[in-house]
Short mmCIF file of C-alpha atoms in Angstrom, two decimals:
data_model
loop_
_atom_site.label_atom_id
_atom_site.label_comp_id
_atom_site.label_asym_id
_atom_site.label_seq_id
_atom_site.Cartn_x
_atom_site.Cartn_y
_atom_site.Cartn_z
CA ASN N 1 -36.03 147.80 -7.46
CA ALA N 2 -33.77 147.55 -4.41
CA GLY N 3 -34.51 151.22 -3.63
CA VAL N 4 -31.85 152.96 -1.51
CA THR N 5 -29.21 150.66 -0.04
CA GLN N 6 -26.57 151.48 2.55
CA THR N 7 -23.53 149.57 3.75
CA PRO N 8 -22.39 148.75 6.33
CA LYS N 9 -25.33 148.49 8.76
CA PHE N 10 -23.08 148.87 11.80
CA GLN N 11 -19.53 150.14 12.24
CA VAL N 12 -17.23 150.82 15.18
CA LEU N 13 -14.23 153.09 14.61
CA LYS N 14 -11.44 154.37 16.78
CA THR N 15 -10.81 158.11 16.97
CA GLY N 16 -8.70 159.22 14.02
CA GLN N 17 -9.61 156.33 11.71
CA SER N 18 -11.15 156.98 8.32
CA MET N 19 -13.92 155.16 6.53
CA THR N 20 -16.49 155.44 3.76
CA LEU N 21 -20.21 154.88 4.17
CA GLN N 22 -21.72 153.58 0.96
CA CYS N 23 -25.07 154.59 -0.52
CA ALA N 24 -26.60 153.42 -3.78
CA GLN N 25 -29.97 153.80 -5.47
CA ASP N 26 -31.41 152.11 -8.55
CA MET N 27 -34.27 154.52 -9.26
CA ASN N 28 -32.30 156.91 -11.50
CA HIS N 29 -32.85 159.73 -9.00
CA GLU N 30 -30.92 162.93 -9.62
CA TYR N 31 -31.00 164.12 -6.01
CA MET N 32 -29.17 162.28 -3.21
CA SER N 33 -28.36 163.37 0.30
CA TRP N 34 -26.86 162.31 3.61
CA TYR N 35 -28.41 162.98 7.03
CA ARG N 36 -27.34 162.17 10.54
CA GLN N 37 -29.81 161.41 13.31
CA ASP N 38 -28.96 162.14 16.92
CA PRO N 39 -31.22 161.81 19.99
CA GLY N 40 -33.23 164.98 20.55
CA MET N 41 -31.80 166.64 17.41
CA GLY N 42 -33.85 165.09 14.64
CA LEU N 43 -32.25 164.48 11.27
CA ARG N 44 -29.75 167.03 10.02
CA LEU N 45 -28.47 167.38 6.47
CA ILE N 46 -24.74 166.76 5.98
CA HIS N 47 -24.19 166.97 2.21
CA TYR N 48 -26.32 166.67 -0.88
CA SER N 49 -26.00 166.27 -4.64
CA VAL N 50 -28.31 167.35 -7.46
CA GLY N 51 -26.59 165.16 -10.04
CA ALA N 52 -23.36 163.44 -11.01
CA GLY N 53 -20.39 165.73 -10.45
CA ILE N 54 -22.38 168.25 -8.35
CA THR N 55 -22.31 168.31 -4.55
CA ASP N 56 -22.98 170.92 -1.90
CA GLN N 57 -22.89 171.31 1.86
CA GLY N 58 -25.83 170.94 4.17
CA GLU N 59 -26.29 172.03 7.76
CA VAL N 60 -23.49 169.99 9.40
CA PRO N 61 -20.77 169.28 6.78
CA ASN N 62 -17.62 169.56 8.92
CA GLY N 63 -15.59 166.34 9.09
CA TYR N 64 -17.31 164.76 6.09
CA ASN N 65 -16.52 164.61 2.38
CA VAL N 66 -18.66 163.45 -0.52
CA SER N 67 -18.34 162.92 -4.25
CA ARG N 68 -20.81 161.86 -6.92
CA SER N 69 -19.16 160.23 -9.90
CA THR N 70 -22.27 158.30 -11.01
CA THR N 71 -26.02 158.82 -10.71
CA GLU N 72 -26.35 155.65 -8.63
CA ASP N 73 -23.72 156.11 -5.91
CA PHE N 74 -23.13 158.78 -3.28
CA PRO N 75 -20.47 157.74 -0.72
CA LEU N 76 -19.84 159.66 2.50
CA ARG N 77 -16.25 159.79 3.75
CA LEU N 78 -15.14 160.42 7.30
CA LEU N 79 -11.54 161.57 7.06
CA SER N 80 -10.57 161.39 10.74
CA ALA N 81 -13.35 160.04 12.92
CA ALA N 82 -14.24 161.80 16.17
CA PRO N 83 -16.55 160.68 19.01
CA SER N 84 -18.91 163.55 18.04
CA GLN N 85 -19.57 161.67 14.80
CA THR N 86 -21.19 158.80 16.66
CA SER N 87 -24.65 158.77 15.11
CA VAL N 88 -27.01 157.00 12.76
CA TYR N 89 -26.47 158.00 9.14
CA PHE N 90 -29.20 157.95 6.53
CA CYS N 91 -28.94 158.33 2.79
CA ALA N 92 -31.92 159.58 0.78
CA SER N 93 -32.77 160.04 -2.87
CA SER N 94 -35.50 161.53 -5.05
CA TYR N 95 -36.18 162.99 -8.45
CA PHE N 96 -35.22 166.63 -8.46
CA GLY N 97 -38.31 168.71 -7.85
CA SER N 98 -41.27 168.43 -5.56
CA TYR N 99 -41.14 164.67 -5.24
CA GLU N 100 -41.22 162.16 -2.44
CA GLN N 101 -37.85 161.34 -0.88
CA TYR N 102 -36.82 157.74 -0.19
CA PHE N 103 -34.53 156.76 2.65
CA GLY N 104 -32.09 153.91 3.12
CA PRO N 105 -32.07 151.67 6.23
CA GLY N 106 -29.25 153.59 7.90
CA THR N 107 -25.72 152.96 9.18
CA ARG N 108 -25.16 153.01 12.93
CA LEU N 109 -21.65 154.37 13.57
CA THR N 110 -19.87 154.40 16.92
CA VAL N 111 -16.55 156.21 17.35
CA THR N 112 -14.61 155.34 20.49
CA LYS Q 1 -34.13 179.92 9.43
CA GLN Q 2 -36.83 177.27 9.11
CA GLU Q 3 -37.62 175.40 12.32
CA VAL Q 4 -39.96 172.44 12.58
CA THR Q 5 -41.60 171.44 15.85
CA GLN Q 6 -43.65 168.37 16.66
CA ILE Q 7 -45.99 168.16 19.61
CA PRO Q 8 -46.41 166.03 21.60
CA ALA Q 9 -42.99 164.38 21.84
CA ALA Q 10 -44.63 161.17 23.01
CA LEU Q 11 -48.17 159.85 23.02
CA SER Q 12 -49.76 156.69 24.39
CA VAL Q 13 -53.30 155.71 23.37
CA PRO Q 14 -55.50 152.62 23.67
CA GLU Q 15 -56.14 150.56 20.56
CA GLY Q 16 -59.02 151.80 18.42
CA GLU Q 17 -58.68 155.45 19.33
CA ASN Q 18 -58.47 158.16 16.66
CA LEU Q 19 -55.50 160.46 17.16
CA VAL Q 20 -53.84 163.59 15.79
CA LEU Q 21 -50.15 164.35 15.58
CA ASN Q 22 -49.07 167.96 15.14
CA CYS Q 23 -46.28 169.57 13.14
CA SER Q 24 -45.58 173.30 12.99
CA PHE Q 25 -43.04 175.25 10.96
CA THR Q 26 -41.84 178.84 11.23
CA ASP Q 27 -41.47 179.82 7.56
CA SER Q 28 -44.60 179.36 5.47
CA ALA Q 29 -42.66 179.52 2.17
CA ILE Q 30 -42.45 175.75 1.76
CA TYR Q 31 -42.58 173.60 -1.35
CA ASN Q 32 -44.02 170.51 0.29
CA LEU Q 33 -44.32 168.64 3.57
CA GLN Q 34 -43.70 164.94 4.05
CA TRP Q 35 -44.74 162.65 6.90
CA PHE Q 36 -42.53 159.64 7.72
CA ARG Q 37 -42.75 156.67 10.01
CA GLN Q 38 -39.66 155.27 11.73
CA ASP Q 39 -39.65 151.95 13.54
CA PRO Q 40 -36.98 151.37 16.24
CA GLY Q 41 -33.55 150.79 14.70
CA LYS Q 42 -34.93 151.16 11.18
CA GLY Q 43 -34.96 153.68 8.37
CA LEU Q 44 -37.70 156.15 7.43
CA THR Q 45 -40.78 155.09 5.52
CA SER Q 46 -42.64 157.81 3.65
CA LEU Q 47 -46.33 157.97 4.56
CA LEU Q 48 -47.71 161.04 2.82
CA LEU Q 49 -46.43 163.95 0.76
CA ILE Q 50 -48.46 167.18 0.61
CA GLN Q 51 -47.56 169.78 -2.00
CA SER Q 52 -47.73 173.44 -0.96
CA SER Q 53 -50.82 173.92 -3.16
CA GLN Q 54 -52.73 171.06 -1.49
CA ARG Q 55 -54.78 171.09 1.70
CA GLU Q 56 -54.74 167.38 2.48
CA GLN Q 57 -53.71 163.89 1.42
CA THR Q 58 -55.16 160.55 2.42
CA SER Q 59 -53.79 157.03 2.44
CA GLY Q 60 -55.87 154.33 4.08
CA ARG Q 61 -56.39 155.23 7.74
CA LEU Q 62 -54.02 158.19 7.47
CA ASN Q 63 -54.99 161.73 6.60
CA ALA Q 64 -52.55 164.63 6.54
CA SER Q 65 -53.60 168.25 6.32
CA LEU Q 66 -51.59 171.36 5.56
CA ASP Q 67 -52.30 174.97 6.47
CA LYS Q 68 -49.38 176.90 5.03
CA SER Q 69 -50.53 180.31 6.21
CA SER Q 70 -50.55 179.25 9.85
CA GLY Q 71 -47.48 177.01 9.50
CA ARG Q 72 -49.20 173.81 10.59
CA SER Q 73 -49.75 170.26 9.48
CA THR Q 74 -51.61 167.45 11.22
CA LEU Q 75 -51.46 163.70 10.74
CA TYR Q 76 -54.74 162.01 11.64
CA ILE Q 77 -54.67 158.27 12.31
CA ALA Q 78 -58.07 156.60 12.44
CA ALA Q 79 -58.84 153.49 14.49
CA SER Q 80 -55.28 153.12 15.78
CA GLN Q 81 -53.69 149.66 16.02
CA PRO Q 82 -50.68 148.35 17.99
CA GLY Q 83 -48.86 148.05 14.65
CA ASP Q 84 -49.05 151.84 14.33
CA SER Q 85 -46.60 152.17 17.24
CA ALA Q 86 -43.54 154.00 15.90
CA THR Q 87 -41.96 157.44 15.75
CA TYR Q 88 -43.65 159.81 13.30
CA LEU Q 89 -41.56 162.53 11.71
CA CYS Q 90 -42.60 165.48 9.62
CA ALA Q 91 -40.23 167.29 7.27
CA VAL Q 92 -40.62 170.39 5.12
CA ARG Q 93 -38.88 171.13 1.84
CA GLY Q 94 -38.13 174.79 2.30
CA GLY Q 95 -36.48 175.99 -0.88
CA ALA Q 96 -35.60 175.42 -4.51
CA THR Q 97 -33.37 172.51 -3.56
CA ASN Q 98 -34.67 169.22 -2.19
CA LYS Q 99 -33.32 169.83 1.30
CA LEU Q 100 -35.62 168.59 4.05
CA ILE Q 101 -35.88 170.19 7.49
CA PHE Q 102 -37.07 167.65 10.05
CA GLY Q 103 -38.95 167.88 13.29
CA THR Q 104 -37.77 165.77 16.22
CA GLY Q 105 -40.71 163.41 15.97
CA THR Q 106 -43.61 162.07 18.02
CA LEU Q 107 -43.15 158.64 19.62
CA LEU Q 108 -46.51 156.88 19.44
CA ALA Q 109 -47.43 153.83 21.50
CA VAL Q 110 -50.77 152.14 20.84
CA GLN Q 111 -51.70 149.86 23.73
CA PRO Q 112 -53.61 146.63 22.94
#
């Protein structure tokens, strides 16, 4: 199993550009989520999905869109990047229920 | 609103020492608590998962305890090694969804 994979590892964007962060898992997990990690703030939930076709907002959803067309993939879209979105983004997955969550290696995004 | 606090924010110990990391949470109605390790520039590695009905979990030199009524968890690391140097994060699953609420972490340095 590759586990949870994320691409790209690093990305630099200019203000106003759009991009998609990719996340995939090969463990057949129903639950997937996106977090951002900022210094002194810990990890905060952006969006999550409990299965294909079902998504919902987390704590900090503004400026981000998600969709879940397959069990394996959960991309995060930045529609118009802002400097406040400079952060490290982590994708996570698990079986739905009281199970351990697995995290990807992260994408470090800088918006100038 | 659930809040998770980790104390201390940073800790430096000599190799071989036993140590305790603390995690507290404000709402005792949790489903489980998970401890993670994060190395610099890397993703999160799950260390231990404690269900709300459990008091402790052990893995090698690591032992995590949970006292739901007082809103506390501790991570005990026995015979610390320089390779244990990392940031340790705790996270609680606070509801019927799989959302995790994270603390801001304890940065551990084990001096050889």
